[in-house]
Amino acid sequence: MRYYSITNPELQASFKEAAISGIAPDRGLYFPMEIPKLDKEFIDNIENYSNHEIAYKVIKPFVGDEMSDEVLKQVVAETLCFDFPIVEVEEDVASLELYHGPTLAFKDVGARFMSRCLQAFTKEENKNITVLVATSGDTGGAVANGFYGVNGVEVVILYPSGKVSSIQEKQLTTLGGNIRAVEVNGSFDDCQEMVKTAFLDQELKDCNLTSANSINVARWLPQMFYYFFAYKALKGKGKPIVVTVPSGNFGNICAGMLAQRMGLPIAHFVAATNSNDTVPRFMKTQDYKPNKTQETISNAMDVSNPSNFIRIFELFERQYGSLSNVFSSYSFDDMQTKATLKKVYEEREYLLDPHGAVGYLGLTQFMVLHKGYTGVFLETAHPVKFPESIEQTLGIEIPVPEALKPLMTKEKQSVVINTYNELKQYLLE
Ligand SMILES: *Cc1c(COP(=O)(O)O)cnc(C)c1O
C-alpha cells in the first residue's frame, strides 16, 4: 500500500517509510492511496473468525508486501494478547472494554503493533531511530510499555507536568532503559506542538525521529480492529449499529470510520468530547476554531486541535454533507461526566472511567434523538487509572490491580523543560 501526504498528494511513501518517518516531509499526515474493500463472505461470517484472524485480514492490505505473512501474523498475535469483552450496561447500550492490556489503556493495541513493526523494519534497515511522542496521559504509558527493550529504538516521551494521573505518570517515568520522560511546563497541545517542530528541524536529522502518536499510520490503523470486534458481538441484534468513541485526537474514531468505508456495516459514529469541543462546534457551524485547551477529569481527551480530524475530513472528500450523514459529535462537561459515573454505578452497577462516561453520554444523547439503533461505547481506560475523580464522586475506593502494585513504589525519573530549545538541546546531547 502507498500513502500520500494529505497536504501535498505528490509526497508519497510505502507503509514502511510512513511508519519509520511518522509524518510526511511537509508535516502532512499520511493517508492510504486507496481504501481496500472487504469481501462479503468475511463480513457475513465474521463470527466464525478469531480476533487474530480478523485483525490479520483487516490490516494485511494496508501493510502489503512490506512484511512477510508470517511476521505480520506474529505481530498481530503479540499485539492482541488480551481480551476485548463487551458488557451490556442496559438494553441496547453496551460497553466495549478496551482496557485489559498491559497498561490498562486502549492505546496498548496501537503501541504494541507499531513497536513490533518498527522492530522488524529497523532490523532490516540496520538503523537506530528515536520515537518522540507527546502524551496527554495514556499514550506515554502504552508506548513506554510497548517499546521497552525493543532493539534499535530509543523513546522520548513528553508530557504536561502535573496534568496526568499518578498511575499514568509512574507508567511513563519508571521503566528506564531505552525509555526517557520529559516533563513540559505547559499543556498537551504545547507538547504536541514541540514534537511537530522537532520533526521539521533539520538540525535534528541525525536523530532519525519518528512519532508514536496516532499520526503514525502504524499506530493509527490497528485501531480499526475494535470496530470489527464490536460488530462481531452486536451483529446478532439485527439492528443498525451506532458506535460512540470518547475522542481527543480523533485517531480512534477515524480508524473506525475507515473500517466503515472498507465495508464494515456500522450505521453511525458519535465522537463524544469533554469541554474541549472544537469538533462538536464545527459540526454545528462548519467553522473550525480551536479554543485554548481546558483541563478536565477525562484528561487523555484534553485536546483542542485534534490532529486526526483532517483524516476524517479527507475520508469524506472534504464534503461536510456526506460526513454529517454518518457522523455526529457532542460535548459534555465534568459535572455531567461525574453525574454519569454515579448514575451508571448506582443504577447499573457498572463502573465507568471518566472517558468511558463521556462515551456513554454521547451514546445516550444519540439514542434520545434517534430510535431503533443498538449501540456500543468504547471504554478506553480502566477506572483505577483515575482514582481521584472516581473516589471523590462515588465515595468508593478502587483496589489497585496486582499487576500495577510494583509500579507504585518505583522512583520517577524525568527532566523538566519549558521551551522547544531545551527539548532540542536534550535530544542533541
Ligand atoms: C487517548 C485516549 C482517548 C482519545 O483517543 P483519540 O484517538 O486521541 O481520540 C480517549 N480515552 C483515553 C483513556 C485515552 O487514553
Short mmCIF file of C-alpha atoms and ligand atoms in Angstrom, two decimals:
data_model
loop_
_atom_site.label_atom_id
_atom_site.label_comp_id
_atom_site.label_asym_id
_atom_site.label_seq_id
_atom_site.Cartn_x
_atom_site.Cartn_y
_atom_site.Cartn_z
CA MET A 1 0.00 0.00 0.00
CA ARG A 2 1.14 3.53 -0.80
CA TYR A 3 0.31 6.55 1.33
CA TYR A 4 0.18 10.25 0.40
CA SER A 5 0.52 13.39 2.45
CA ILE A 6 -2.89 14.99 2.95
CA THR A 7 -1.39 18.44 2.46
CA ASN A 8 0.59 17.51 -0.68
CA PRO A 9 -0.56 14.36 -2.53
CA GLU A 10 2.66 14.35 -4.56
CA LEU A 11 4.56 13.29 -1.44
CA GLN A 12 4.15 9.53 -1.19
CA ALA A 13 5.53 6.72 0.91
CA SER A 14 5.27 2.99 1.48
CA PHE A 15 3.85 1.63 4.76
CA LYS A 16 7.39 1.03 5.97
CA GLU A 17 8.56 4.53 5.09
CA ALA A 18 5.47 6.09 6.65
CA ALA A 19 5.90 4.07 9.85
CA ILE A 20 9.57 4.99 10.12
CA SER A 21 9.17 8.70 9.37
CA GLY A 22 5.83 9.21 11.16
CA ILE A 23 4.88 12.34 9.30
CA ALA A 24 5.39 13.47 5.69
CA PRO A 25 8.23 15.93 4.90
CA ASP A 26 5.68 18.77 4.59
CA ARG A 27 4.24 17.96 8.07
CA GLY A 28 1.17 16.43 6.43
CA LEU A 29 -0.43 13.27 7.76
CA TYR A 30 -0.14 10.16 5.62
CA PHE A 31 -3.35 8.73 4.19
CA PRO A 32 -3.83 5.48 2.22
CA MET A 33 -3.95 5.93 -1.57
CA GLU A 34 -6.86 3.55 -1.84
CA ILE A 35 -9.27 2.01 0.62
CA PRO A 36 -9.46 -1.76 0.30
CA LYS A 37 -12.90 -3.39 0.20
CA LEU A 38 -13.71 -6.34 2.43
CA ASP A 39 -15.22 -9.40 0.85
CA LYS A 40 -18.84 -10.11 1.67
CA GLU A 41 -18.16 -13.68 2.74
CA PHE A 42 -15.90 -12.38 5.52
CA ILE A 43 -18.41 -9.82 6.83
CA ASP A 44 -21.33 -12.24 6.64
CA ASN A 45 -19.43 -14.91 8.57
CA ILE A 46 -17.34 -12.78 10.90
CA GLU A 47 -18.47 -14.77 13.94
CA ASN A 48 -16.51 -17.74 12.59
CA TYR A 49 -13.21 -15.87 12.62
CA SER A 50 -10.97 -15.44 15.68
CA ASN A 51 -9.83 -11.95 16.70
CA HIS A 52 -6.36 -12.72 15.36
CA GLU A 53 -7.76 -13.85 12.01
CA ILE A 54 -9.95 -10.74 11.76
CA ALA A 55 -7.08 -8.41 12.58
CA TYR A 56 -4.74 -10.05 10.10
CA LYS A 57 -7.32 -9.87 7.31
CA VAL A 58 -8.08 -6.21 8.04
CA ILE A 59 -4.51 -4.92 8.31
CA LYS A 60 -2.88 -7.02 5.59
CA PRO A 61 -3.80 -4.76 2.63
CA PHE A 62 -2.50 -1.69 4.50
CA VAL A 63 0.88 -3.31 5.07
CA GLY A 64 1.04 -5.03 1.67
CA ASP A 65 4.18 -6.96 0.84
CA GLU A 66 6.38 -4.94 3.13
CA MET A 67 6.29 -7.61 5.78
CA SER A 68 6.06 -11.35 5.26
CA ASP A 69 2.74 -13.01 6.14
CA GLU A 70 4.50 -14.95 8.82
CA VAL A 71 5.96 -11.86 10.53
CA LEU A 72 2.68 -9.95 10.23
CA LYS A 73 0.77 -12.82 11.85
CA GLN A 74 3.30 -12.82 14.67
CA VAL A 75 2.95 -9.04 15.10
CA VAL A 76 -0.85 -9.38 15.27
CA ALA A 77 -0.63 -12.20 17.81
CA GLU A 78 1.71 -10.24 20.07
CA THR A 79 -0.45 -7.14 19.73
CA LEU A 80 -3.74 -8.83 20.63
CA CYS A 81 -2.57 -10.79 23.65
CA PHE A 82 -5.58 -9.87 25.82
CA ASP A 83 -9.41 -9.83 25.75
CA PHE A 84 -11.90 -7.29 24.44
CA PRO A 85 -15.05 -8.06 26.42
CA ILE A 86 -18.37 -6.46 25.52
CA VAL A 87 -20.64 -5.83 28.51
CA GLU A 88 -24.31 -4.91 28.23
CA VAL A 89 -24.91 -1.96 30.58
CA GLU A 90 -28.57 -1.51 29.71
CA GLU A 91 -30.81 -2.54 26.83
CA ASP A 92 -29.07 -1.71 23.54
CA VAL A 93 -26.23 0.09 25.35
CA ALA A 94 -23.04 -1.95 25.57
CA SER A 95 -19.52 -1.15 26.70
CA LEU A 96 -16.61 -2.48 24.66
CA GLU A 97 -13.85 -2.71 27.25
CA LEU A 98 -10.57 -1.90 25.58
CA TYR A 99 -8.59 -1.63 28.81
CA HIS A 100 -7.44 -5.16 29.51
CA GLY A 101 -3.96 -4.69 28.04
CA PRO A 102 -0.68 -4.34 29.96
CA THR A 103 -1.09 -0.60 30.75
CA LEU A 104 -4.90 -0.78 31.08
CA ALA A 105 -5.38 1.59 28.13
CA PHE A 106 -6.79 1.02 24.65
CA LYS A 107 -3.61 2.57 23.29
CA ASP A 108 -1.80 -0.68 24.12
CA VAL A 109 -3.02 -2.08 20.79
CA GLY A 110 -1.59 0.69 18.63
CA ALA A 111 1.62 0.93 20.64
CA ARG A 112 2.29 -2.81 20.57
CA PHE A 113 1.55 -3.07 16.87
CA MET A 114 3.74 -0.12 15.98
CA SER A 115 6.69 -1.16 18.16
CA ARG A 116 6.79 -4.60 16.60
CA CYS A 117 6.59 -3.16 13.09
CA LEU A 118 9.48 -0.81 13.85
CA GLN A 119 11.49 -3.63 15.36
CA ALA A 120 11.08 -5.63 12.15
CA PHE A 121 11.84 -2.63 9.91
CA THR A 122 14.88 -1.24 11.79
CA LYS A 123 16.43 -4.69 11.81
CA GLU A 124 16.11 -4.88 8.02
CA GLU A 125 17.50 -1.37 7.55
CA ASN A 126 20.11 -1.72 10.27
CA LYS A 127 19.45 1.75 11.66
CA ASN A 128 18.58 3.29 15.02
CA ILE A 129 15.59 5.54 15.43
CA THR A 130 14.19 7.74 18.17
CA VAL A 131 10.50 7.74 18.87
CA LEU A 132 9.41 11.16 20.08
CA VAL A 133 5.91 11.19 21.48
CA ALA A 134 3.61 13.66 23.23
CA THR A 135 1.13 12.28 25.71
CA SER A 136 -1.97 13.64 27.42
CA GLY A 137 -1.83 10.65 29.76
CA ASP A 138 -2.28 7.21 28.32
CA THR A 139 -0.15 7.24 25.19
CA GLY A 140 3.03 7.59 27.23
CA GLY A 141 2.44 4.50 29.34
CA ALA A 142 1.33 2.38 26.41
CA VAL A 143 4.27 3.48 24.27
CA ALA A 144 6.76 3.04 27.14
CA ASN A 145 5.49 -0.46 27.80
CA GLY A 146 5.17 -1.40 24.12
CA PHE A 147 8.67 -0.22 23.19
CA TYR A 148 10.55 -1.17 26.35
CA GLY A 149 13.56 -3.26 25.41
CA VAL A 150 12.91 -3.02 21.64
CA ASN A 151 16.28 -3.05 19.90
CA GLY A 152 17.26 -0.11 17.73
CA VAL A 153 14.61 2.22 19.16
CA GLU A 154 15.08 4.99 21.75
CA VAL A 155 11.90 6.53 23.16
CA VAL A 156 11.45 10.10 24.46
CA ILE A 157 8.04 10.89 25.97
CA LEU A 158 6.81 14.46 26.50
CA TYR A 159 4.01 15.04 28.99
CA PRO A 160 2.37 18.11 30.53
CA SER A 161 3.69 18.50 34.07
CA GLY A 162 1.12 17.92 36.79
CA LYS A 163 -1.65 17.10 34.31
CA VAL A 164 -1.53 13.30 34.20
CA SER A 165 -2.76 10.95 36.93
CA SER A 166 -0.25 9.43 39.34
CA ILE A 167 -0.53 5.93 37.88
CA GLN A 168 -0.10 7.33 34.39
CA GLU A 169 2.99 9.25 35.49
CA LYS A 170 4.51 6.14 37.08
CA GLN A 171 3.87 4.15 33.92
CA LEU A 172 5.85 6.52 31.77
CA THR A 173 8.64 7.63 34.09
CA THR A 174 9.83 4.49 35.86
CA LEU A 175 10.96 1.99 33.22
CA GLY A 176 14.40 3.38 32.40
CA GLY A 177 16.40 1.52 29.73
CA ASN A 178 15.52 2.84 26.28
CA ILE A 179 12.60 4.91 27.67
CA ARG A 180 13.06 8.54 28.84
CA ALA A 181 10.43 11.01 30.09
CA VAL A 182 10.42 14.79 29.64
CA GLU A 183 8.06 16.92 31.74
CA VAL A 184 6.86 20.06 29.96
CA ASN A 185 5.59 23.11 31.82
CA GLY A 186 2.55 23.57 29.59
CA SER A 187 -0.47 21.78 28.10
CA PHE A 188 -0.71 18.66 25.94
CA ASP A 189 -1.16 20.88 22.89
CA ASP A 190 2.18 22.54 23.77
CA CYS A 191 3.84 19.10 23.94
CA GLN A 192 2.30 18.13 20.61
CA GLU A 193 3.49 21.36 19.01
CA MET A 194 7.08 20.76 20.23
CA VAL A 195 7.03 17.27 18.76
CA LYS A 196 5.81 18.56 15.40
CA THR A 197 8.52 21.26 15.39
CA ALA A 198 11.24 18.73 16.20
CA PHE A 199 10.27 16.59 13.21
CA LEU A 200 10.89 19.51 10.88
CA ASP A 201 14.10 20.65 12.49
CA GLN A 202 16.93 19.95 10.04
CA GLU A 203 19.49 20.06 12.86
CA LEU A 204 17.83 17.00 14.41
CA LYS A 205 18.00 15.00 11.18
CA ASP A 206 20.62 12.59 12.52
CA CYS A 207 18.37 11.59 15.43
CA ASN A 208 16.07 9.75 12.93
CA LEU A 209 12.98 10.97 14.77
CA THR A 210 9.61 9.33 14.37
CA SER A 211 6.32 9.77 16.18
CA ALA A 212 4.27 7.22 18.08
CA ASN A 213 1.14 9.36 18.24
CA SER A 214 -1.85 8.35 16.19
CA ILE A 215 -0.46 10.49 13.39
CA ASN A 216 1.82 7.49 12.71
CA VAL A 217 -0.02 5.05 10.44
CA ALA A 218 1.37 2.05 12.33
CA ARG A 219 -0.32 3.30 15.49
CA TRP A 220 -3.46 4.63 13.91
CA LEU A 221 -4.52 1.77 11.63
CA PRO A 222 -4.63 -1.19 14.09
CA GLN A 223 -7.33 0.69 16.00
CA MET A 224 -9.68 -0.50 13.24
CA PHE A 225 -9.74 -3.89 14.97
CA TYR A 226 -12.00 -2.70 17.82
CA TYR A 227 -14.83 -1.91 15.43
CA PHE A 228 -14.74 -5.36 13.90
CA PHE A 229 -14.86 -6.90 17.37
CA ALA A 230 -17.84 -4.66 18.23
CA TYR A 231 -19.63 -5.64 15.03
CA LYS A 232 -18.97 -9.32 15.66
CA ALA A 233 -20.57 -9.02 19.10
CA LEU A 234 -23.61 -6.93 18.09
CA LYS A 235 -24.42 -8.31 14.66
CA GLY A 236 -26.94 -10.78 16.07
CA LYS A 237 -29.15 -7.97 17.39
CA GLY A 238 -30.35 -7.31 13.88
CA LYS A 239 -30.49 -3.52 14.35
CA PRO A 240 -28.39 -0.75 12.85
CA ILE A 241 -25.27 -0.22 14.96
CA VAL A 242 -24.06 3.09 16.35
CA VAL A 243 -20.60 3.36 17.92
CA THR A 244 -19.62 6.16 20.29
CA VAL A 245 -15.98 6.98 20.80
CA PRO A 246 -14.63 9.22 23.56
CA SER A 247 -12.38 11.40 21.44
CA GLY A 248 -9.32 13.58 21.97
CA ASN A 249 -7.01 13.47 18.97
CA PHE A 250 -9.69 11.64 16.93
CA GLY A 251 -7.36 8.84 15.81
CA ASN A 252 -9.50 6.07 17.25
CA ILE A 253 -12.79 7.20 15.73
CA CYS A 254 -11.10 7.93 12.42
CA ALA A 255 -9.89 4.31 12.30
CA GLY A 256 -13.49 3.21 12.90
CA MET A 257 -14.72 5.33 10.02
CA LEU A 258 -12.04 3.87 7.78
CA ALA A 259 -13.30 0.39 8.71
CA GLN A 260 -16.80 1.50 7.76
CA ARG A 261 -15.51 2.67 4.39
CA MET A 262 -13.96 -0.76 3.86
CA GLY A 263 -17.43 -2.20 4.17
CA LEU A 264 -17.97 -2.82 7.87
CA PRO A 265 -21.71 -2.34 8.49
CA ILE A 266 -21.69 0.34 11.18
CA ALA A 267 -24.51 2.80 10.61
CA HIS A 268 -23.36 5.81 12.59
CA PHE A 269 -20.45 7.19 14.62
CA VAL A 270 -20.61 9.59 17.52
CA ALA A 271 -17.49 11.43 18.70
CA ALA A 272 -18.04 12.34 22.35
CA THR A 273 -15.72 15.02 23.74
CA ASN A 274 -15.23 16.78 27.05
CA SER A 275 -15.31 20.60 27.22
CA ASN A 276 -12.62 20.69 24.53
CA ASP A 277 -15.36 20.89 21.93
CA THR A 278 -13.75 22.09 18.69
CA VAL A 279 -15.29 19.29 16.61
CA PRO A 280 -18.83 19.41 18.08
CA ARG A 281 -18.82 23.17 17.42
CA PHE A 282 -17.50 22.56 13.90
CA MET A 283 -20.36 20.13 13.20
CA LYS A 284 -22.81 22.89 14.16
CA THR A 285 -21.19 25.87 12.46
CA GLN A 286 -18.80 24.39 9.85
CA ASP A 287 -16.22 26.72 11.32
CA TYR A 288 -13.09 25.02 12.70
CA LYS A 289 -11.85 27.20 15.54
CA PRO A 290 -9.84 25.62 18.36
CA ASN A 291 -10.08 27.36 21.74
CA LYS A 292 -7.48 27.26 24.47
CA THR A 293 -7.15 23.72 25.89
CA GLN A 294 -9.17 23.17 29.06
CA GLU A 295 -8.24 20.76 31.83
CA THR A 296 -10.89 18.14 32.61
CA ILE A 297 -11.22 14.89 34.56
CA SER A 298 -11.05 12.97 31.26
CA ASN A 299 -7.54 14.31 30.73
CA ALA A 300 -6.50 11.99 27.88
CA MET A 301 -9.01 13.93 25.79
CA ASP A 302 -7.83 17.42 26.73
CA VAL A 303 -7.07 18.29 23.13
CA SER A 304 -8.39 21.36 21.40
CA ASN A 305 -6.83 20.89 17.98
CA PRO A 306 -7.21 17.18 17.21
CA SER A 307 -4.60 16.13 14.66
CA ASN A 308 -6.64 13.35 13.07
CA PHE A 309 -9.77 15.30 12.28
CA ILE A 310 -8.26 16.21 8.93
CA ARG A 311 -8.08 12.49 8.12
CA ILE A 312 -11.79 12.11 8.77
CA PHE A 313 -12.46 15.06 6.52
CA GLU A 314 -10.22 13.57 3.82
CA LEU A 315 -12.13 10.28 4.04
CA PHE A 316 -15.28 12.20 3.09
CA GLU A 317 -13.54 14.12 0.30
CA ARG A 318 -13.89 17.23 2.43
CA GLN A 319 -17.66 17.20 1.95
CA TYR A 320 -19.38 18.30 5.12
CA GLY A 321 -22.73 16.94 3.91
CA SER A 322 -21.60 13.36 3.41
CA LEU A 323 -19.69 13.43 6.70
CA SER A 324 -22.69 14.63 8.69
CA ASN A 325 -24.80 11.73 7.35
CA VAL A 326 -22.82 9.19 9.33
CA PHE A 327 -21.08 11.27 11.99
CA SER A 328 -22.27 13.31 14.96
CA SER A 329 -20.33 14.92 17.77
CA TYR A 330 -21.42 16.09 21.22
CA SER A 331 -19.53 17.56 24.16
CA PHE A 332 -20.05 17.10 27.89
CA ASP A 333 -18.57 18.91 30.88
CA ASP A 334 -17.11 17.48 34.07
CA MET A 335 -20.36 17.91 36.01
CA GLN A 336 -22.21 15.72 33.50
CA THR A 337 -19.36 13.23 33.47
CA LYS A 338 -19.37 12.87 37.26
CA ALA A 339 -23.18 12.61 37.40
CA THR A 340 -22.93 9.80 34.85
CA LEU A 341 -20.21 7.94 36.76
CA LYS A 342 -22.54 8.00 39.74
CA LYS A 343 -25.78 7.15 37.95
CA VAL A 344 -24.38 4.21 35.99
CA TYR A 345 -22.63 2.86 39.08
CA GLU A 346 -25.69 3.14 41.29
CA GLU A 347 -28.37 2.12 38.81
CA ARG A 348 -26.50 -0.39 36.66
CA GLU A 349 -23.65 -1.46 38.94
CA TYR A 350 -21.20 -0.68 36.19
CA LEU A 351 -18.03 1.22 36.94
CA LEU A 352 -17.07 3.64 34.19
CA ASP A 353 -13.92 5.71 33.99
CA PRO A 354 -14.29 9.42 33.13
CA HIS A 355 -13.51 8.82 29.43
CA GLY A 356 -15.96 5.95 29.16
CA ALA A 357 -18.54 8.12 30.93
CA VAL A 358 -18.19 10.75 28.21
CA GLY A 359 -18.64 7.97 25.63
CA TYR A 360 -21.72 6.67 27.43
CA LEU A 361 -23.17 10.19 27.49
CA GLY A 362 -22.61 10.55 23.75
CA LEU A 363 -24.41 7.29 23.09
CA THR A 364 -27.42 8.08 25.26
CA GLN A 365 -27.69 11.53 23.70
CA PHE A 366 -27.73 9.98 20.21
CA MET A 367 -30.32 7.40 21.26
CA VAL A 368 -32.66 10.10 22.57
CA LEU A 369 -32.57 11.73 19.15
CA HIS A 370 -32.62 8.56 17.01
CA LYS A 371 -34.69 5.44 17.67
CA GLY A 372 -34.14 1.84 16.59
CA TYR A 373 -30.38 1.51 16.99
CA THR A 374 -28.29 -0.77 19.10
CA GLY A 375 -25.24 0.99 20.44
CA VAL A 376 -21.81 0.47 21.89
CA PHE A 377 -19.46 2.95 23.52
CA LEU A 378 -15.75 2.33 23.77
CA GLU A 379 -14.44 2.12 27.35
CA THR A 380 -10.91 3.37 26.72
CA ALA A 381 -9.25 3.20 30.16
CA HIS A 382 -9.53 1.21 33.36
CA PRO A 383 -11.27 3.20 36.14
CA VAL A 384 -8.35 2.57 38.50
CA LYS A 385 -6.22 4.92 36.45
CA PHE A 386 -8.38 7.83 37.58
CA PRO A 387 -8.84 7.05 41.28
CA GLU A 388 -9.04 10.69 42.40
CA SER A 389 -12.17 11.63 40.46
CA ILE A 390 -13.87 8.28 40.92
CA GLU A 391 -13.29 8.03 44.67
CA GLN A 392 -14.44 11.61 45.08
CA THR A 393 -17.61 11.10 43.06
CA LEU A 394 -18.63 7.63 44.20
CA GLY A 395 -17.14 7.53 47.69
CA ILE A 396 -15.62 4.12 46.99
CA GLU A 397 -12.03 3.05 46.85
CA ILE A 398 -10.85 1.11 43.81
CA PRO A 399 -8.26 -1.51 44.65
CA VAL A 400 -5.05 -1.23 42.63
CA PRO A 401 -4.81 -4.35 40.43
CA GLU A 402 -1.97 -6.69 41.42
CA ALA A 403 -0.23 -6.11 38.12
CA LEU A 404 0.18 -2.40 38.90
CA LYS A 405 1.37 -2.67 42.51
CA PRO A 406 5.12 -2.99 41.86
CA LEU A 407 4.89 0.18 39.78
CA MET A 408 3.62 2.33 42.63
CA THR A 409 6.82 2.04 44.66
CA LYS A 410 9.19 2.77 41.77
CA GLU A 411 11.14 6.03 41.57
CA LYS A 412 10.09 8.64 38.99
CA GLN A 413 12.82 9.69 36.54
CA SER A 414 12.27 12.73 34.33
CA VAL A 415 13.73 16.03 33.18
CA VAL A 416 11.71 19.25 33.25
CA ILE A 417 11.68 21.67 30.30
CA ASN A 418 9.92 24.93 29.39
CA THR A 419 10.77 25.62 25.77
CA TYR A 420 11.38 23.92 22.45
CA ASN A 421 15.06 24.88 22.59
CA GLU A 422 15.50 22.99 25.83
CA LEU A 423 13.99 19.92 24.18
CA LYS A 424 16.32 20.29 21.23
CA GLN A 425 19.41 20.51 23.46
CA TYR A 426 18.23 17.43 25.31
CA LEU A 427 17.81 15.44 22.08
CA LEU A 428 21.21 16.52 20.78
CA GLU A 429 23.06 15.50 23.95
C1 LIG B 1 -6.11 8.70 24.02
C2 LIG B 1 -7.36 8.46 24.77
C3 LIG B 1 -8.60 8.83 24.25
C4 LIG B 1 -8.74 9.60 22.96
O1 LIG B 1 -8.40 8.86 21.81
P1 LIG B 1 -8.10 9.61 20.44
O2 LIG B 1 -7.74 8.56 19.47
O3 LIG B 1 -6.95 10.54 20.72
O4 LIG B 1 -9.34 10.37 20.08
C5 LIG B 1 -9.73 8.51 24.97
N1 LIG B 1 -9.65 7.88 26.15
C6 LIG B 1 -8.47 7.51 26.68
C7 LIG B 1 -8.45 6.84 28.00
C8 LIG B 1 -7.30 7.79 26.01
O5 LIG B 1 -6.13 7.42 26.55
#
